[in-house]
Tab-separated table of C-alpha atoms in Angstrom:
chain	number	residue	atom	x	y	z
A	1	MET	CA	53.090	36.966	-24.850
A	2	LYS	CA	51.483	33.522	-24.503
A	3	LYS	CA	53.773	32.699	-21.596
A	4	LEU	CA	52.653	35.868	-19.843
A	5	VAL	CA	48.975	34.973	-20.349
A	6	TYR	CA	49.523	31.484	-18.944
A	7	LEU	CA	51.413	32.941	-16.006
A	8	LEU	CA	48.596	35.386	-15.279
A	9	LEU	CA	46.023	32.607	-15.509
A	10	ALA	CA	48.031	30.474	-13.113
A	11	LEU	CA	48.276	33.365	-10.680
A	12	MET	CA	44.521	33.972	-10.941
A	13	MET	CA	43.811	30.307	-10.250
A	14	GLY	CA	46.163	30.427	-7.291
A	15	PHE	CA	44.432	33.472	-5.851
A	16	SER	CA	41.063	31.776	-6.511
A	17	ALA	CA	42.114	28.610	-4.679
A	18	PHE	CA	43.412	30.694	-1.774
A	19	ALA	CA	40.122	32.612	-1.656
A	20	GLN	CA	38.127	29.372	-1.677
A	21	LYS	CA	40.020	27.916	1.257
A	22	LYS	CA	39.628	31.203	3.099
A	23	GLU	CA	35.853	31.238	2.511
A	24	VAL	CA	35.463	27.574	3.498
A	25	LYS	CA	37.477	28.141	6.660
A	26	ALA	CA	35.345	31.186	7.485
A	27	ALA	CA	32.188	29.129	6.913
A	28	GLU	CA	33.461	26.369	9.213
A	29	LYS	CA	34.344	28.908	11.897
A	30	ALA	CA	30.928	30.597	11.684
A	31	LEU	CA	29.215	27.208	11.840
A	32	LYS	CA	31.077	26.301	15.032
A	33	LYS	CA	29.944	29.580	16.582
A	34	GLY	CA	26.358	28.885	15.541
A	35	ASP	CA	26.214	31.796	13.098
A	36	ILE	CA	24.405	29.833	10.381
A	37	GLU	CA	23.635	32.882	8.253
A	38	LEU	CA	27.306	33.899	8.036
A	39	ALA	CA	28.337	30.290	7.419
A	40	GLN	CA	25.856	30.099	4.537
A	41	GLU	CA	27.142	33.371	3.093
A	42	ASN	CA	30.769	32.206	3.157
A	43	ILE	CA	30.113	28.745	1.755
A	44	GLN	CA	28.111	30.307	-1.068
A	45	LYS	CA	31.143	32.428	-1.976
A	46	ALA	CA	33.322	29.314	-1.921
A	47	CYS	CA	30.843	27.499	-4.189
A	48	GLU	CA	31.028	30.322	-6.718
A	49	LEU	CA	34.804	29.777	-6.972
A	50	LYS	CA	34.858	25.969	-6.730
A	51	ASP	CA	35.447	25.290	-10.454
A	52	ASN	CA	39.128	26.149	-9.979
A	53	ALA	CA	39.487	24.213	-6.720
A	54	ASP	CA	41.447	21.002	-6.271
A	55	ALA	CA	39.533	17.812	-5.462
A	56	LYS	CA	40.149	17.922	-1.700
A	57	THR	CA	38.956	21.515	-1.465
A	58	LYS	CA	35.822	20.628	-3.420
A	59	ALA	CA	35.136	17.741	-1.039
A	60	ARG	CA	35.620	20.128	1.883
A	61	ILE	CA	33.135	22.572	0.323
A	62	TYR	CA	30.538	19.812	-0.169
A	63	PHE	CA	31.019	18.563	3.388
A	64	THR	CA	30.722	22.034	4.921
A	65	LYS	CA	27.672	22.793	2.798
A	66	ALA	CA	26.091	19.566	4.090
A	67	LYS	CA	26.845	20.503	7.714
A	68	ILE	CA	25.285	23.943	7.229
A	69	ALA	CA	22.162	22.437	5.650
A	70	GLU	CA	21.916	20.016	8.562
A	71	ALA	CA	22.159	22.904	11.042
A	72	GLN	CA	19.384	24.691	9.126
A	73	GLY	CA	17.151	21.622	9.385
A	74	ASP	CA	17.277	21.132	5.619
A	75	LEU	CA	17.750	17.368	5.811
A	76	GLU	CA	17.152	16.839	2.099
A	77	THR	CA	20.089	19.051	1.073
A	78	ALA	CA	22.220	17.679	3.915
A	79	VAL	CA	21.686	14.069	2.836
A	80	LYS	CA	22.328	14.816	-0.826
A	81	MET	CA	25.540	16.713	-0.046
A	82	PHE	CA	26.900	14.083	2.366
A	83	VAL	CA	26.219	11.415	-0.264
A	84	LYS	CA	27.934	13.650	-2.822
A	85	VAL	CA	30.997	13.865	-0.566
A	86	LYS	CA	31.286	10.072	-0.462
A	87	ASP	CA	30.698	9.615	-4.188
A	88	PHE	CA	33.079	12.438	-5.117
A	89	GLU	CA	35.911	11.156	-2.925
A	90	LYS	CA	35.430	7.629	-4.213
A	91	GLU	CA	35.674	8.881	-7.806
A	92	ASN	CA	38.854	10.814	-6.973
A	93	GLY	CA	40.567	8.100	-4.949
A	94	PHE	CA	40.689	9.554	-1.437
A	95	THR	CA	38.570	9.439	1.736
A	96	LYS	CA	39.309	12.592	3.733
A	97	TYR	CA	35.683	13.425	4.644
A	98	SER	CA	33.897	10.181	3.739
A	99	GLY	CA	34.115	8.682	7.227
A	100	ASP	CA	32.567	11.725	8.881
A	101	ALA	CA	29.981	11.964	6.099
A	102	GLU	CA	28.999	8.336	6.714
A	103	LYS	CA	28.529	8.993	10.450
A	104	GLU	CA	26.394	12.038	9.704
A	105	LEU	CA	24.310	10.025	7.248
A	106	MET	CA	23.631	7.319	9.818
A	107	THR	CA	22.397	9.965	12.284
A	108	LEU	CA	20.267	11.610	9.613
A	109	GLY	CA	18.914	8.227	8.544
A	110	ASN	CA	17.557	7.580	12.043
A	111	GLN	CA	15.979	11.054	12.154
A	112	LEU	CA	14.375	10.512	8.762
A	113	LEU	CA	12.992	7.108	9.745
A	114	LYS	CA	11.294	8.756	12.732
A	115	ARG	CA	9.816	11.340	10.369
A	116	VAL	CA	8.623	8.584	8.037
A	117	SER	CA	6.935	6.782	10.927
A	118	ALA	CA	5.281	9.950	12.264
A	119	ALA	CA	4.071	11.013	8.809
A	120	ASN	CA	2.738	7.533	8.102
A	121	ASP	CA	0.867	7.465	11.435
A	122	ALA	CA	-0.630	10.861	10.551
A	123	LYS	CA	-1.537	9.522	7.087
A	124	ASN	CA	0.605	12.264	5.543
A	125	PHE	CA	1.876	9.893	2.884
A	126	ALA	CA	3.422	12.621	0.703
A	127	GLU	CA	5.713	13.596	3.579
A	128	ALA	CA	6.404	9.947	4.396
A	129	GLU	CA	7.366	9.227	0.774
A	130	LYS	CA	9.614	12.295	0.588
A	131	ASN	CA	11.556	11.294	3.707
A	132	MET	CA	11.751	7.625	2.708
A	133	LYS	CA	13.351	8.642	-0.589
A	134	LEU	CA	16.151	10.208	1.442
A	135	VAL	CA	16.462	7.086	3.596
A	136	TYR	CA	16.843	5.057	0.409
A	137	LEU	CA	19.448	7.536	-0.871
A	138	ILE	CA	21.429	6.964	2.329
A	139	SER	CA	20.979	3.198	2.305
A	140	PRO	CA	19.890	1.944	-1.138
A	141	ASN	CA	18.968	-1.625	-0.193
A	142	ASP	CA	16.025	-3.717	-1.382
A	143	ASP	CA	14.093	-3.530	1.892
A	144	ASN	CA	14.178	0.272	1.856
A	145	LEU	CA	13.107	0.305	-1.787
A	146	TYR	CA	10.157	-1.931	-0.921
A	147	ILE	CA	9.070	0.361	1.922
A	148	LEU	CA	9.408	3.346	-0.421
A	149	GLY	CA	7.202	1.591	-2.977
A	150	VAL	CA	4.518	0.895	-0.362
A	151	LEU	CA	4.501	4.541	0.745
A	152	GLN	CA	4.267	5.644	-2.887
A	153	LEU	CA	1.287	3.345	-3.247
A	154	TYR	CA	-0.347	4.982	-0.222
A	155	ASN	CA	0.441	8.394	-1.741
A	156	ASN	CA	-1.267	7.397	-5.034
A	157	ASN	CA	2.078	7.701	-6.821
A	158	PHE	CA	1.302	4.531	-8.731
A	159	GLU	CA	3.810	4.848	-11.587
A	160	GLU	CA	6.796	5.305	-9.276
A	161	ALA	CA	5.536	2.591	-6.940
A	162	TYR	CA	5.157	0.124	-9.802
A	163	LYS	CA	8.598	0.997	-11.195
A	164	ASN	CA	10.228	0.273	-7.831
A	165	PHE	CA	8.200	-2.890	-7.236
A	166	LYS	CA	9.053	-4.184	-10.716
A	167	GLN	CA	12.745	-3.609	-10.074
A	168	LEU	CA	12.442	-5.778	-6.975
A	169	TYR	CA	10.289	-8.390	-8.730
A	170	ASP	CA	12.785	-8.750	-11.584
A	171	LYS	CA	15.578	-9.263	-9.043
A	172	GLY	CA	13.606	-12.064	-7.384
A	173	TYR	CA	13.120	-10.112	-4.141
A	174	THR	CA	11.423	-12.056	-1.343
A	175	GLY	CA	12.359	-10.030	1.740
A	176	VAL	CA	13.132	-13.280	3.584
A	177	LYS	CA	15.529	-12.798	6.495
A	178	THR	CA	17.379	-15.340	8.624
A	179	GLN	CA	16.781	-14.844	12.341
A	180	TYR	CA	18.962	-16.223	15.137
A	181	LEU	CA	16.675	-16.579	18.127
A	182	LEU	CA	16.919	-17.690	21.749
A	183	THR	CA	14.616	-17.762	24.753
A	184	ASP	CA	15.442	-15.680	27.826
A	185	THR	CA	15.276	-18.115	30.772
A	186	LYS	CA	14.155	-15.392	33.226
A	187	THR	CA	11.407	-13.724	31.197
A	188	GLY	CA	10.517	-16.477	28.733
A	189	GLN	CA	10.680	-13.906	25.948
A	190	THR	CA	12.289	-14.482	22.565
A	191	VAL	CA	15.447	-12.474	21.892
A	192	ALA	CA	17.411	-12.101	18.668
A	193	ALA	CA	21.154	-12.480	18.218
A	194	PRO	CA	22.970	-10.620	15.415
A	195	ASP	CA	24.453	-13.781	13.914
A	196	GLU	CA	24.806	-17.538	14.395
A	197	LYS	CA	28.169	-17.315	16.147
A	198	THR	CA	26.813	-14.897	18.762
A	199	MET	CA	23.708	-17.058	19.190
A	200	LYS	CA	25.849	-20.101	19.998
A	201	ILE	CA	27.909	-18.126	22.516
A	202	MET	CA	24.753	-16.797	24.196
A	203	ALA	CA	23.278	-20.317	24.320
A	204	LYS	CA	26.208	-21.504	26.461
A	205	THR	CA	25.205	-19.140	29.267
A	206	ASP	CA	22.500	-19.790	31.869
A	207	GLN	CA	20.537	-16.747	30.708
A	208	TYR	CA	19.450	-18.187	27.336
A	209	THR	CA	18.076	-21.463	26.040
A	210	ASN	CA	16.457	-22.953	22.927
A	211	PRO	CA	18.757	-21.499	20.236
A	212	ARG	CA	17.139	-21.709	16.807
A	213	VAL	CA	17.405	-20.392	13.283
A	214	GLU	CA	14.190	-19.225	11.616
A	215	LYS	CA	13.270	-17.592	8.337
A	216	THR	CA	10.868	-14.665	8.099
A	217	GLU	CA	7.828	-14.941	5.857
A	218	SER	CA	8.304	-14.165	2.167
A	219	LYS	CA	6.989	-10.838	0.860
A	220	ARG	CA	6.880	-12.102	-2.712
A	221	ALA	CA	3.090	-12.511	-2.848
A	222	GLU	CA	2.575	-9.130	-1.176
A	223	LEU	CA	4.945	-7.572	-3.711
A	224	VAL	CA	2.946	-8.988	-6.617
A	225	ALA	CA	-0.336	-7.873	-5.024
A	226	ASN	CA	1.039	-4.335	-4.749
A	227	MET	CA	2.135	-4.422	-8.390
A	228	LEU	CA	-1.312	-5.608	-9.456
A	229	TYR	CA	-2.953	-2.841	-7.448
A	230	ALA	CA	-0.705	-0.181	-9.010
A	231	LEU	CA	-1.370	-1.494	-12.528
A	232	SER	CA	-5.094	-1.568	-11.859
A	233	LYS	CA	-5.047	2.038	-10.648
A	234	MET	CA	-3.144	3.031	-13.785
A	235	GLY	CA	-5.798	1.334	-15.922
A	236	LYS	CA	-3.337	-1.287	-17.203
A	237	ASP	CA	-5.661	-4.250	-16.707
A	238	ASP	CA	-4.203	-6.445	-19.450
A	239	GLU	CA	-0.705	-5.995	-18.064
A	240	ALA	CA	-2.012	-6.797	-14.580
A	241	PHE	CA	-3.659	-9.973	-15.875
A	242	GLN	CA	-0.430	-11.166	-17.509
A	243	LEU	CA	1.498	-10.503	-14.317
A	244	ALA	CA	-1.087	-12.380	-12.234
A	245	LYS	CA	-0.919	-15.418	-14.534
A	246	LYS	CA	2.885	-15.388	-14.477
A	247	ALA	CA	3.021	-15.090	-10.690
A	248	GLU	CA	0.304	-17.724	-10.281
A	249	ALA	CA	2.434	-20.192	-12.228
A	250	GLU	CA	5.157	-19.674	-9.603
A	251	ASP	CA	2.709	-19.913	-6.697
A	252	PRO	CA	-0.493	-21.728	-7.808
A	253	ASN	CA	-2.081	-21.757	-4.342
A	254	ASN	CA	-1.706	-18.044	-3.724
A	255	VAL	CA	-5.251	-16.828	-3.105
A	256	SER	CA	-4.520	-13.132	-3.632
A	257	LEU	CA	-3.209	-13.875	-7.127
A	258	ILE	CA	-6.275	-15.962	-7.955
A	259	VAL	CA	-8.548	-13.161	-6.732
A	260	GLY	CA	-6.533	-10.692	-8.822
A	261	GLU	CA	-7.165	-12.836	-11.891
A	262	ALA	CA	-10.877	-13.044	-11.019
A	263	ASN	CA	-11.109	-9.254	-10.727
A	264	TYR	CA	-9.673	-8.945	-14.219
A	265	TYR	CA	-12.497	-11.142	-15.561
A	266	LEU	CA	-15.024	-9.081	-13.624
A	267	LYS	CA	-13.790	-5.855	-15.215
A	268	LYS	CA	-14.201	-7.503	-18.608
A	269	ASN	CA	-17.757	-8.592	-17.627
A	270	ASP	CA	-16.645	-12.196	-18.106
A	271	HIS	CA	-18.804	-13.522	-15.276
A	272	LYS	CA	-18.347	-17.166	-16.216
A	273	ASN	CA	-14.562	-17.088	-15.779
A	274	PHE	CA	-14.973	-14.784	-12.787
A	275	VAL	CA	-17.126	-17.359	-10.998
A	276	GLN	CA	-14.853	-20.277	-11.889
A	277	THR	CA	-11.765	-18.425	-10.680
A	278	MET	CA	-13.416	-17.227	-7.463
A	279	GLU	CA	-14.549	-20.787	-6.705
A	280	ARG	CA	-10.875	-21.823	-6.828
A	281	ALA	CA	-10.056	-19.052	-4.360
A	282	PHE	CA	-12.899	-20.144	-2.064
A	283	GLN	CA	-11.701	-23.755	-2.042
A	284	LEU	CA	-8.301	-22.579	-0.810
A	285	ASP	CA	-9.637	-19.946	1.585
A	286	PRO	CA	-13.386	-20.160	2.373
A	287	GLN	CA	-14.012	-16.496	3.155
A	288	PRO	CA	-17.593	-15.119	3.289
A	289	GLN	CA	-16.589	-12.308	0.918
A	290	TYR	CA	-15.514	-14.854	-1.690
A	291	ALA	CA	-18.801	-16.751	-1.355
A	292	TYR	CA	-20.691	-13.481	-1.792
A	293	ASN	CA	-18.638	-12.595	-4.883
A	294	ILE	CA	-19.393	-15.979	-6.427
A	295	GLY	CA	-23.085	-15.435	-5.712
A	296	PHE	CA	-22.846	-12.017	-7.346
A	297	GLY	CA	-21.299	-13.605	-10.443
A	298	TYR	CA	-24.120	-16.118	-10.748
A	299	TYR	CA	-26.715	-13.401	-10.099
A	300	SER	CA	-25.212	-11.344	-12.931
A	301	MET	CA	-25.679	-14.354	-15.211
A	302	LYS	CA	-29.281	-14.736	-13.939
A	303	ASP	CA	-28.429	-18.152	-12.524
A	304	TYR	CA	-30.529	-17.534	-9.435
A	305	ASP	CA	-30.338	-21.053	-8.002
A	306	ASN	CA	-26.542	-20.936	-7.775
A	307	ALA	CA	-26.642	-17.312	-6.663
A	308	ARG	CA	-28.963	-18.290	-3.807
A	309	LYS	CA	-26.705	-21.188	-2.828
A	310	TRP	CA	-23.590	-19.004	-2.589
A	311	PHE	CA	-25.263	-16.084	-0.842
A	312	LYS	CA	-26.569	-18.556	1.764
A	313	LYS	CA	-23.058	-19.965	2.123
A	314	ALA	CA	-21.790	-16.446	2.782
A	315	LEU	CA	-24.414	-16.082	5.519
A	316	GLU	CA	-23.445	-19.416	7.055
A	317	LEU	CA	-19.905	-18.105	7.405
A	318	LYS	CA	-21.003	-14.642	8.552
A	319	PRO	CA	-24.608	-14.488	9.861
A	320	ASP	CA	-24.692	-10.669	10.005
A	321	TYR	CA	-23.396	-10.202	6.442
A	322	LYS	CA	-25.700	-7.364	5.358
A	323	ASP	CA	-24.858	-7.465	1.656
A	324	ALA	CA	-25.554	-11.192	1.482
A	325	VAL	CA	-28.930	-10.740	3.235
A	326	LEU	CA	-29.916	-8.002	0.794
A	327	ALA	CA	-28.669	-10.075	-2.142
A	328	LEU	CA	-30.876	-12.998	-1.114
A	329	SER	CA	-33.909	-10.706	-1.060
A	330	LEU	CA	-33.035	-9.608	-4.605
A	331	VAL	CA	-32.711	-13.226	-5.733
A	332	GLU	CA	-36.167	-14.033	-4.366
A	333	LEU	CA	-37.627	-10.875	-5.929
A	334	ALA	CA	-36.111	-11.628	-9.348
A	335	PRO	CA	-39.431	-12.984	-10.815
A	336	GLU	CA	-41.339	-9.875	-9.642
A	337	LYS	CA	-40.925	-7.766	-12.786
A	338	GLU	CA	-42.121	-10.492	-15.162
A	339	LEU	CA	-45.086	-11.359	-12.928
A	340	VAL	CA	-46.170	-7.709	-12.662
A	341	GLU	CA	-46.149	-7.484	-16.466
A	342	LYS	CA	-48.269	-10.644	-16.705
A	343	ILE	CA	-50.711	-9.260	-14.146
A	344	ASN	CA	-51.041	-5.983	-16.052
A	345	ASN	CA	-51.683	-7.919	-19.265
A	346	SER	CA	-54.329	-10.139	-17.632
A	347	LEU	CA	-56.783	-7.501	-16.444
A	348	SER	CA	-59.385	-8.860	-18.861
A	349	SER	CA	-58.933	-12.417	-17.547
A	350	PRO	CA	-59.803	-12.621	-13.819
A	351	LYS	CA	-58.682	-16.245	-13.566
A	352	LYS	CA	-55.198	-15.549	-14.945
A	353	TYR	CA	-55.011	-12.349	-12.934
A	354	GLU	CA	-55.676	-14.174	-9.666
A	355	ALA	CA	-53.214	-16.942	-10.526
A	356	TYR	CA	-50.427	-14.463	-11.248
A	357	MET	CA	-51.253	-12.480	-8.116
A	358	GLU	CA	-50.865	-15.630	-6.021
A	359	GLU	CA	-47.505	-16.301	-7.663
A	360	LEU	CA	-46.407	-12.749	-6.888
A	361	LYS	CA	-47.476	-13.086	-3.256
A	362	ALA	CA	-45.499	-16.321	-3.018
A	363	VAL	CA	-42.440	-14.453	-4.323
A	364	TYR	CA	-42.966	-11.740	-1.707
A	365	ARG	CA	-43.293	-14.307	1.081
A	366	LYS	CA	-39.942	-15.833	0.114
A	367	ALA	CA	-38.230	-12.443	0.004
A	368	LEU	CA	-39.817	-11.080	3.189
A	369	PRO	CA	-37.567	-12.812	5.799
A	370	TYR	CA	-34.455	-11.413	4.124
A	371	LEU	CA	-35.927	-7.914	3.805
A	372	GLU	CA	-36.888	-7.994	7.483
A	373	LYS	CA	-33.453	-9.283	8.471
A	374	TYR	CA	-31.829	-6.531	6.449
A	375	HIS	CA	-34.077	-3.982	8.191
A	376	GLU	CA	-32.764	-5.242	11.539
A	377	LEU	CA	-29.203	-4.742	10.345
A	378	GLU	CA	-29.870	-1.452	8.512
A	379	PRO	CA	-32.924	0.152	10.180
A	380	ASN	CA	-32.491	3.486	8.358
A	381	ASP	CA	-32.346	2.171	4.792
A	382	GLU	CA	-35.205	4.112	3.198
A	383	LYS	CA	-35.360	2.027	0.027
A	384	ASN	CA	-35.699	-1.183	2.016
A	385	ILE	CA	-38.415	0.346	4.218
A	386	ARG	CA	-40.398	1.339	1.116
A	387	THR	CA	-40.059	-2.193	-0.261
A	388	LEU	CA	-41.260	-3.654	3.038
A	389	LYS	CA	-44.220	-1.255	3.107
A	390	LYS	CA	-45.218	-2.332	-0.412
A	391	ILE	CA	-44.921	-6.049	0.353
A	392	TYR	CA	-46.743	-5.815	3.688
A	393	THR	CA	-49.551	-4.010	1.867
A	394	GLN	CA	-49.715	-6.651	-0.888
A	395	LEU	CA	-49.798	-9.444	1.698
A	396	GLY	CA	-52.533	-7.737	3.727
A	397	MET	CA	-50.255	-7.117	6.714
A	398	ARG	CA	-51.710	-3.698	7.510
A	399	ASP	CA	-50.159	-3.181	10.950
A	400	LYS	CA	-46.688	-3.847	9.568
A	401	ALA	CA	-47.360	-1.647	6.539
A	402	ASN	CA	-48.474	1.208	8.807
A	403	GLU	CA	-45.357	0.731	10.905
A	404	MET	CA	-43.180	1.221	7.817
A	405	LYS	CA	-45.307	4.193	6.759
A	406	ALA	CA	-44.686	5.838	10.135
A	407	LEU	CA	-40.954	5.222	9.822
A	408	LEU	CA	-40.901	6.914	6.422
A	409	LYS	CA	-42.712	9.960	7.816
A	410	ARG	CA	-40.050	10.346	10.522
A	411	MET	CA	-37.238	10.303	7.972
């Protein structure tokens, strides 16, 4: 009885295998004719029977399914199935369809890269990320993983971006490439050879000169900056600070890392360390933005002399720096509140009242050039116009005050 059961099972499996091959063949035939719907129908039937198939038939099913998906424009399924063909055949020790699958993947990879570029240009970062994931599936190298991480950053997918960046960071990824370059003697343009041997051969001809080997710039600092940004967006400030300190130890003159550390102090309202750290950044890279940030730190600590000095430095570097102009007006107006209180408390003492009023006018005179400069740069800033109107009135500059009054009416 048992022998009969086994015999029947064997016969069933044989019929099943025959049916699978028949369905796969029918799917292949329909695909060649361009009947995608029929091809899909037949391959689906083959998939339903594939558990009893031998390894080569399974590989054939996967390959045909990939070809159908490709014909349908479903590149995601096509890529996954072609990759599955390669992995499956490798696991089972044969390569019947792997070569063709590899060729198809290279073609699909180029199509996907074009889609990534187009989506990125259109700022459709979700689509760009989706397609880059498939590129990485086809070619899982570090450069593709880095590009994927950047696109995930653009798409606000901070956790995945950080995970991929950290994988690269832990591996010591720099992105540095060796380039074999020559100069075209006719055009004067730089051309690249695929390797050193080819470069030397090309250099022996009259068409090329100046063979040289160069290294591309390291992406290590950019990688860390991206990690810090992702951590910051995830609210993991302490983790970001530790990473910045660790990376800074490797590269102590990296300005972006120093600024990252300074931003951590700023978030913690530690203005003293913020200022000290930003001054280090400014020494290495004297940018007007850094000077302004240092001034802001001192202003927050009510150290108005140093705030003034740094805001002026920012203006020296960038004369039309609106924020620095406005900041200088605020520095000069800092004593205003206290003086107004003293004036209000001195109504019974005309002598004190007059003295405080003169002090207040002196404050206004110092602030006025910056307020006027800011008005030139931002003529529609209503708050600034109101401040100018008030100060012109206090200083007896009626024509100017009326001018500001008219501007406010037109707003």
